[in-house]
mmCIF file of N, CA and C in Angstrom:
data_model
loop_
_atom_site.group_PDB
_atom_site.id
_atom_site.type_symbol
_atom_site.label_atom_id
_atom_site.label_comp_id
_atom_site.label_asym_id
_atom_site.label_seq_id
_atom_site.Cartn_x
_atom_site.Cartn_y
_atom_site.Cartn_z
ATOM 1 N N MET A 1345 113.194 84.163 -7.663
ATOM 2 C CA MET A 1345 112.452 83.899 -6.463
ATOM 3 C C MET A 1345 111.675 85.158 -6.061
ATOM 4 N N ILE A 1346 110.432 84.964 -5.719
ATOM 5 C CA ILE A 1346 109.587 86.085 -5.308
ATOM 6 C C ILE A 1346 109.386 86.002 -3.798
ATOM 7 N N PRO A 1347 109.665 87.089 -3.087
ATOM 8 C CA PRO A 1347 109.509 87.061 -1.633
ATOM 9 C C PRO A 1347 108.054 86.819 -1.221
ATOM 10 N N ALA A 1348 107.876 86.210 -0.059
ATOM 11 C CA ALA A 1348 106.531 85.919 0.444
ATOM 12 C C ALA A 1348 105.743 87.188 0.747
ATOM 13 N N SER A 1349 106.429 88.301 0.928
ATOM 14 C CA SER A 1349 105.734 89.556 1.228
ATOM 15 C C SER A 1349 105.010 90.127 0.012
ATOM 16 N N ILE A 1350 105.255 89.554 -1.161
ATOM 17 C CA ILE A 1350 104.554 89.971 -2.378
ATOM 18 C C ILE A 1350 103.601 88.840 -2.768
ATOM 19 N N PRO A 1351 102.296 89.066 -2.644
ATOM 20 C CA PRO A 1351 101.316 88.003 -2.882
ATOM 21 C C PRO A 1351 101.022 87.783 -4.367
ATOM 22 N N VAL A 1352 102.035 87.389 -5.123
ATOM 23 C CA VAL A 1352 101.894 87.269 -6.574
ATOM 24 C C VAL A 1352 100.861 86.210 -6.967
ATOM 25 N N SER A 1353 100.722 85.157 -6.181
ATOM 26 C CA SER A 1353 99.718 84.140 -6.525
ATOM 27 C C SER A 1353 98.308 84.707 -6.404
ATOM 28 N N ASN A 1354 98.091 85.577 -5.428
ATOM 29 C CA ASN A 1354 96.780 86.228 -5.308
ATOM 30 C C ASN A 1354 96.515 87.126 -6.509
ATOM 31 N N TYR A 1355 97.537 87.848 -6.943
ATOM 32 C CA TYR A 1355 97.379 88.725 -8.107
ATOM 33 C C TYR A 1355 97.082 87.900 -9.354
ATOM 34 N N ALA A 1356 97.804 86.807 -9.534
ATOM 35 C CA ALA A 1356 97.584 85.951 -10.706
ATOM 36 C C ALA A 1356 96.177 85.363 -10.692
ATOM 37 N N GLN A 1357 95.717 84.952 -9.529
ATOM 38 C CA GLN A 1357 94.367 84.405 -9.419
ATOM 39 C C GLN A 1357 93.328 85.466 -9.767
ATOM 40 N N SER A 1358 93.532 86.684 -9.311
ATOM 41 C CA SER A 1358 92.594 87.763 -9.618
ATOM 42 C C SER A 1358 92.519 88.021 -11.113
ATOM 43 N N ILE A 1359 93.673 88.023 -11.770
ATOM 44 C CA ILE A 1359 93.695 88.233 -13.224
ATOM 45 C C ILE A 1359 92.987 87.078 -13.924
ATOM 46 N N ALA A 1360 93.242 85.855 -13.475
ATOM 47 C CA ALA A 1360 92.605 84.681 -14.081
ATOM 48 C C ALA A 1360 91.092 84.717 -13.916
ATOM 49 N N LEU A 1361 90.624 85.328 -12.832
ATOM 50 C CA LEU A 1361 89.187 85.398 -12.580
ATOM 51 C C LEU A 1361 88.535 86.643 -13.174
ATOM 52 N N GLY A 1362 89.321 87.442 -13.918
ATOM 53 C CA GLY A 1362 88.729 88.541 -14.665
ATOM 54 C C GLY A 1362 89.034 89.944 -14.197
ATOM 55 N N ALA A 1363 89.896 90.107 -13.213
ATOM 56 C CA ALA A 1363 90.247 91.455 -12.760
ATOM 57 C C ALA A 1363 91.071 92.165 -13.834
ATOM 58 N N ALA A 1364 91.048 93.481 -13.790
ATOM 59 C CA ALA A 1364 91.814 94.279 -14.749
ATOM 60 C C ALA A 1364 93.309 94.103 -14.477
ATOM 61 N N PRO A 1365 94.060 93.593 -15.449
ATOM 62 C CA PRO A 1365 95.487 93.337 -15.203
ATOM 63 C C PRO A 1365 96.306 94.607 -14.984
ATOM 64 N N GLU A 1366 95.905 95.713 -15.588
ATOM 65 C CA GLU A 1366 96.693 96.943 -15.456
ATOM 66 C C GLU A 1366 96.804 97.379 -13.997
ATOM 67 N N ALA A 1367 95.681 97.370 -13.292
ATOM 68 C CA ALA A 1367 95.689 97.796 -11.890
ATOM 69 C C ALA A 1367 96.524 96.845 -11.032
ATOM 70 N N LEU A 1368 96.389 95.558 -11.271
ATOM 71 C CA LEU A 1368 97.155 94.592 -10.487
ATOM 72 C C LEU A 1368 98.646 94.678 -10.786
ATOM 73 N N LEU A 1369 98.990 94.927 -12.040
ATOM 74 C CA LEU A 1369 100.409 95.070 -12.377
ATOM 75 C C LEU A 1369 100.994 96.330 -11.755
ATOM 76 N N GLN A 1370 100.199 97.385 -11.649
ATOM 77 C CA GLN A 1370 100.665 98.593 -10.963
ATOM 78 C C GLN A 1370 100.904 98.304 -9.483
ATOM 79 N N THR A 1371 100.013 97.532 -8.885
ATOM 80 C CA THR A 1371 100.176 97.150 -7.481
ATOM 81 C C THR A 1371 101.416 96.282 -7.302
ATOM 82 N N LEU A 1372 101.614 95.339 -8.207
ATOM 83 C CA LEU A 1372 102.789 94.474 -8.145
ATOM 84 C C LEU A 1372 104.073 95.295 -8.279
ATOM 85 N N ASP A 1373 104.068 96.260 -9.174
ATOM 86 C CA ASP A 1373 105.220 97.136 -9.350
ATOM 87 C C ASP A 1373 105.481 97.941 -8.079
ATOM 88 N N ALA A 1374 104.426 98.442 -7.464
ATOM 89 C CA ALA A 1374 104.576 99.198 -6.217
ATOM 90 C C ALA A 1374 105.106 98.304 -5.096
ATOM 91 N N ASP A 1375 104.668 97.051 -5.065
ATOM 92 C CA ASP A 1375 105.179 96.109 -4.062
ATOM 93 C C ASP A 1375 106.683 95.916 -4.215
ATOM 94 N N TRP A 1376 107.141 95.731 -5.456
ATOM 95 C CA TRP A 1376 108.578 95.554 -5.702
ATOM 96 C C TRP A 1376 109.351 96.819 -5.343
ATOM 97 N N ALA A 1377 108.793 97.977 -5.656
ATOM 98 C CA ALA A 1377 109.465 99.236 -5.330
ATOM 99 C C ALA A 1377 109.588 99.398 -3.815
ATOM 100 N N ARG A 1378 108.529 99.073 -3.096
ATOM 101 C CA ARG A 1378 108.552 99.162 -1.635
ATOM 102 C C ARG A 1378 109.598 98.207 -1.057
ATOM 103 N N LEU A 1379 109.657 97.004 -1.587
ATOM 104 C CA LEU A 1379 110.632 96.020 -1.127
ATOM 105 C C LEU A 1379 112.058 96.494 -1.420
ATOM 106 N N ALA A 1380 112.263 97.082 -2.576
ATOM 107 C CA ALA A 1380 113.594 97.579 -2.941
ATOM 108 C C ALA A 1380 114.041 98.693 -1.996
ATOM 109 N N LEU A 1381 113.110 99.562 -1.603
ATOM 110 C CA LEU A 1381 113.467 100.642 -0.679
ATOM 111 C C LEU A 1381 113.853 100.101 0.693
ATOM 112 N N ARG A 1382 113.206 99.028 1.111
ATOM 113 C CA ARG A 1382 113.526 98.433 2.415
ATOM 114 C C ARG A 1382 114.890 97.774 2.417
ATOM 115 N N ASN A 1383 115.354 97.345 1.252
ATOM 116 C CA ASN A 1383 116.608 96.594 1.177
ATOM 117 C C ASN A 1383 117.788 97.429 0.712
ATOM 118 N N VAL A 1384 117.639 98.722 0.718
ATOM 119 C CA VAL A 1384 118.739 99.593 0.293
ATOM 120 C C VAL A 1384 119.650 99.858 1.450
#
């Protein structure tokens, strides 16, 4: 389950429309890291 605070569907749509996946995956990774810090 992916929390609503991480807009993964927006990221997937951006990749599907031609955005660079590397940058979006870095953002997604940072989102998960931020969420993990909040839940420690």
